[in-house]
Amino acid sequence: MYMLSVGYYIISFSEIIIVRKVLGSFGIPLATINSVAVVEKPGIAFRVLAYAAMWGYYGRFFSEDDNRTVRIYATNLRNMVRIETTDGKIFYLSPAEPEKFVEAVKQRLHKTEP
């Protein structure tokens, strides 16, 4: 499970990249982001298809706040960033400085708009 845990995040010109410690990375394209905001403590009820323990939280969890399954890629469950995409997916991330992360994403979003 350590291999799937989150190492860090990168905000590129075209996507938010979630870098895992061993098994590669994947991205959320900026063009698909509807909203991004800081959430102090999301109401995560239970794991659906996920891991939650020593190396963090990743996978699908049920969110009482969203009343649906969400994707979490985080090291903790406080002061998270909530991202909703145009196809209805919801992601929760836990960057070290969530407010700065959200501001950086919003700046990139404005630069990608025509």
Coordinates of C-alpha atoms in Angstrom, one line a residue:
M1 CA 0.0 0.0 0.0
Y2 CA 2.9 2.3 0.5
M3 CA 3.6 2.3 -3.2
L4 CA 0.2 3.9 -3.9
S5 CA 0.4 6.6 -1.2
V6 CA 0.6 10.3 -2.2
G7 CA 4.0 11.9 -2.3
Y8 CA 3.1 15.4 -3.5
Y9 CA 1.1 17.4 -5.9
I10 CA 2.2 19.5 -8.9
I11 CA 0.2 22.2 -10.6
S12 CA 1.3 22.3 -14.2
F13 CA -0.1 24.5 -17.0
S14 CA -2.5 21.8 -18.1
E15 CA -3.3 19.7 -15.0
I16 CA -2.9 18.9 -11.3
I17 CA -0.6 16.0 -11.0
I18 CA -0.9 13.6 -8.1
V19 CA 2.5 12.0 -7.6
R20 CA 2.5 8.7 -5.8
K21 CA 5.6 7.5 -3.9
V22 CA 6.4 4.5 -6.1
L23 CA 3.7 3.6 -8.6
G24 CA 3.6 6.6 -10.9
S25 CA 1.4 9.6 -11.1
F26 CA -1.8 10.7 -12.7
G27 CA -3.5 14.0 -13.4
I28 CA -6.7 16.0 -13.2
P29 CA -6.8 18.2 -16.4
L30 CA -7.4 21.9 -15.5
A31 CA -9.8 22.1 -18.4
T32 CA -12.2 19.7 -16.6
I33 CA -12.3 21.6 -13.3
N34 CA -15.6 23.2 -12.4
S35 CA -14.7 24.3 -8.8
V36 CA -11.9 24.2 -6.3
A37 CA -12.1 25.1 -2.7
V38 CA -10.6 24.5 0.8
V39 CA -12.7 22.3 3.1
E40 CA -11.7 22.2 6.7
K41 CA -12.9 18.7 7.4
P42 CA -15.0 16.8 4.9
G43 CA -17.6 14.4 6.2
I44 CA -16.1 11.1 5.1
A45 CA -18.3 8.3 6.3
F46 CA -16.7 5.0 5.1
R47 CA -14.4 3.4 2.6
V48 CA -15.9 2.1 -0.6
L49 CA -12.8 0.9 -2.4
A50 CA -10.0 2.5 -0.6
Y51 CA -7.0 2.5 1.8
A52 CA -6.9 4.5 5.0
A53 CA -4.1 3.9 7.5
M54 CA -0.4 4.5 8.1
W55 CA 0.5 5.8 4.6
G56 CA -2.5 8.1 4.1
Y57 CA -5.9 7.9 2.4
Y58 CA -6.5 7.1 -1.3
G59 CA -9.3 5.6 -3.3
R60 CA -13.0 5.9 -3.2
F61 CA -14.8 7.0 0.0
F62 CA -18.4 7.9 0.7
S63 CA -18.8 11.5 1.6
E64 CA -21.8 12.6 3.7
D65 CA -21.2 16.2 2.6
D66 CA -21.5 15.3 -1.1
N67 CA -23.9 12.4 -0.5
R68 CA -21.9 10.3 -2.9
T69 CA -18.6 8.5 -3.6
V70 CA -15.6 10.7 -3.9
R71 CA -11.9 10.1 -4.6
I72 CA -9.4 11.0 -1.9
Y73 CA -5.6 11.2 -2.5
A74 CA -4.3 12.6 0.8
T75 CA -2.0 12.3 3.7
N76 CA -4.6 13.6 6.2
L77 CA -8.3 14.4 6.4
R78 CA -8.1 18.0 7.6
N79 CA -7.8 21.3 5.6
M80 CA -8.3 19.6 2.3
V81 CA -8.9 20.8 -1.2
R82 CA -12.1 19.8 -2.9
I83 CA -12.1 19.6 -6.7
E84 CA -15.2 19.0 -8.8
T85 CA -14.8 18.2 -12.5
T86 CA -17.1 18.7 -15.4
D87 CA -17.9 15.0 -15.5
G88 CA -19.1 15.1 -11.9
K89 CA -16.1 13.5 -10.2
I90 CA -15.1 14.9 -6.9
F91 CA -11.5 14.7 -5.6
Y92 CA -10.1 15.6 -2.2
L93 CA -6.4 16.4 -1.8
S94 CA -4.3 17.4 1.2
P95 CA -1.6 19.8 0.1
A96 CA 0.6 21.3 2.9
E97 CA -0.8 24.8 2.2
P98 CA -4.3 24.4 0.9
E99 CA -5.2 28.1 0.5
K100 CA -2.0 28.7 -1.6
F101 CA -2.8 25.5 -3.6
V102 CA -6.3 26.7 -4.4
E103 CA -5.1 30.2 -5.4
A104 CA -2.4 28.6 -7.7
V105 CA -5.1 26.4 -9.3
K106 CA -7.4 29.4 -9.8
Q107 CA -4.6 31.4 -11.4
R108 CA -3.9 28.5 -13.8
L109 CA -7.6 28.1 -14.6
H110 CA -7.8 31.8 -15.6
K111 CA -4.7 31.4 -17.8
T112 CA -6.3 28.4 -19.7
E113 CA -9.5 30.2 -20.4
P114 CA -9.8 31.6 -24.0

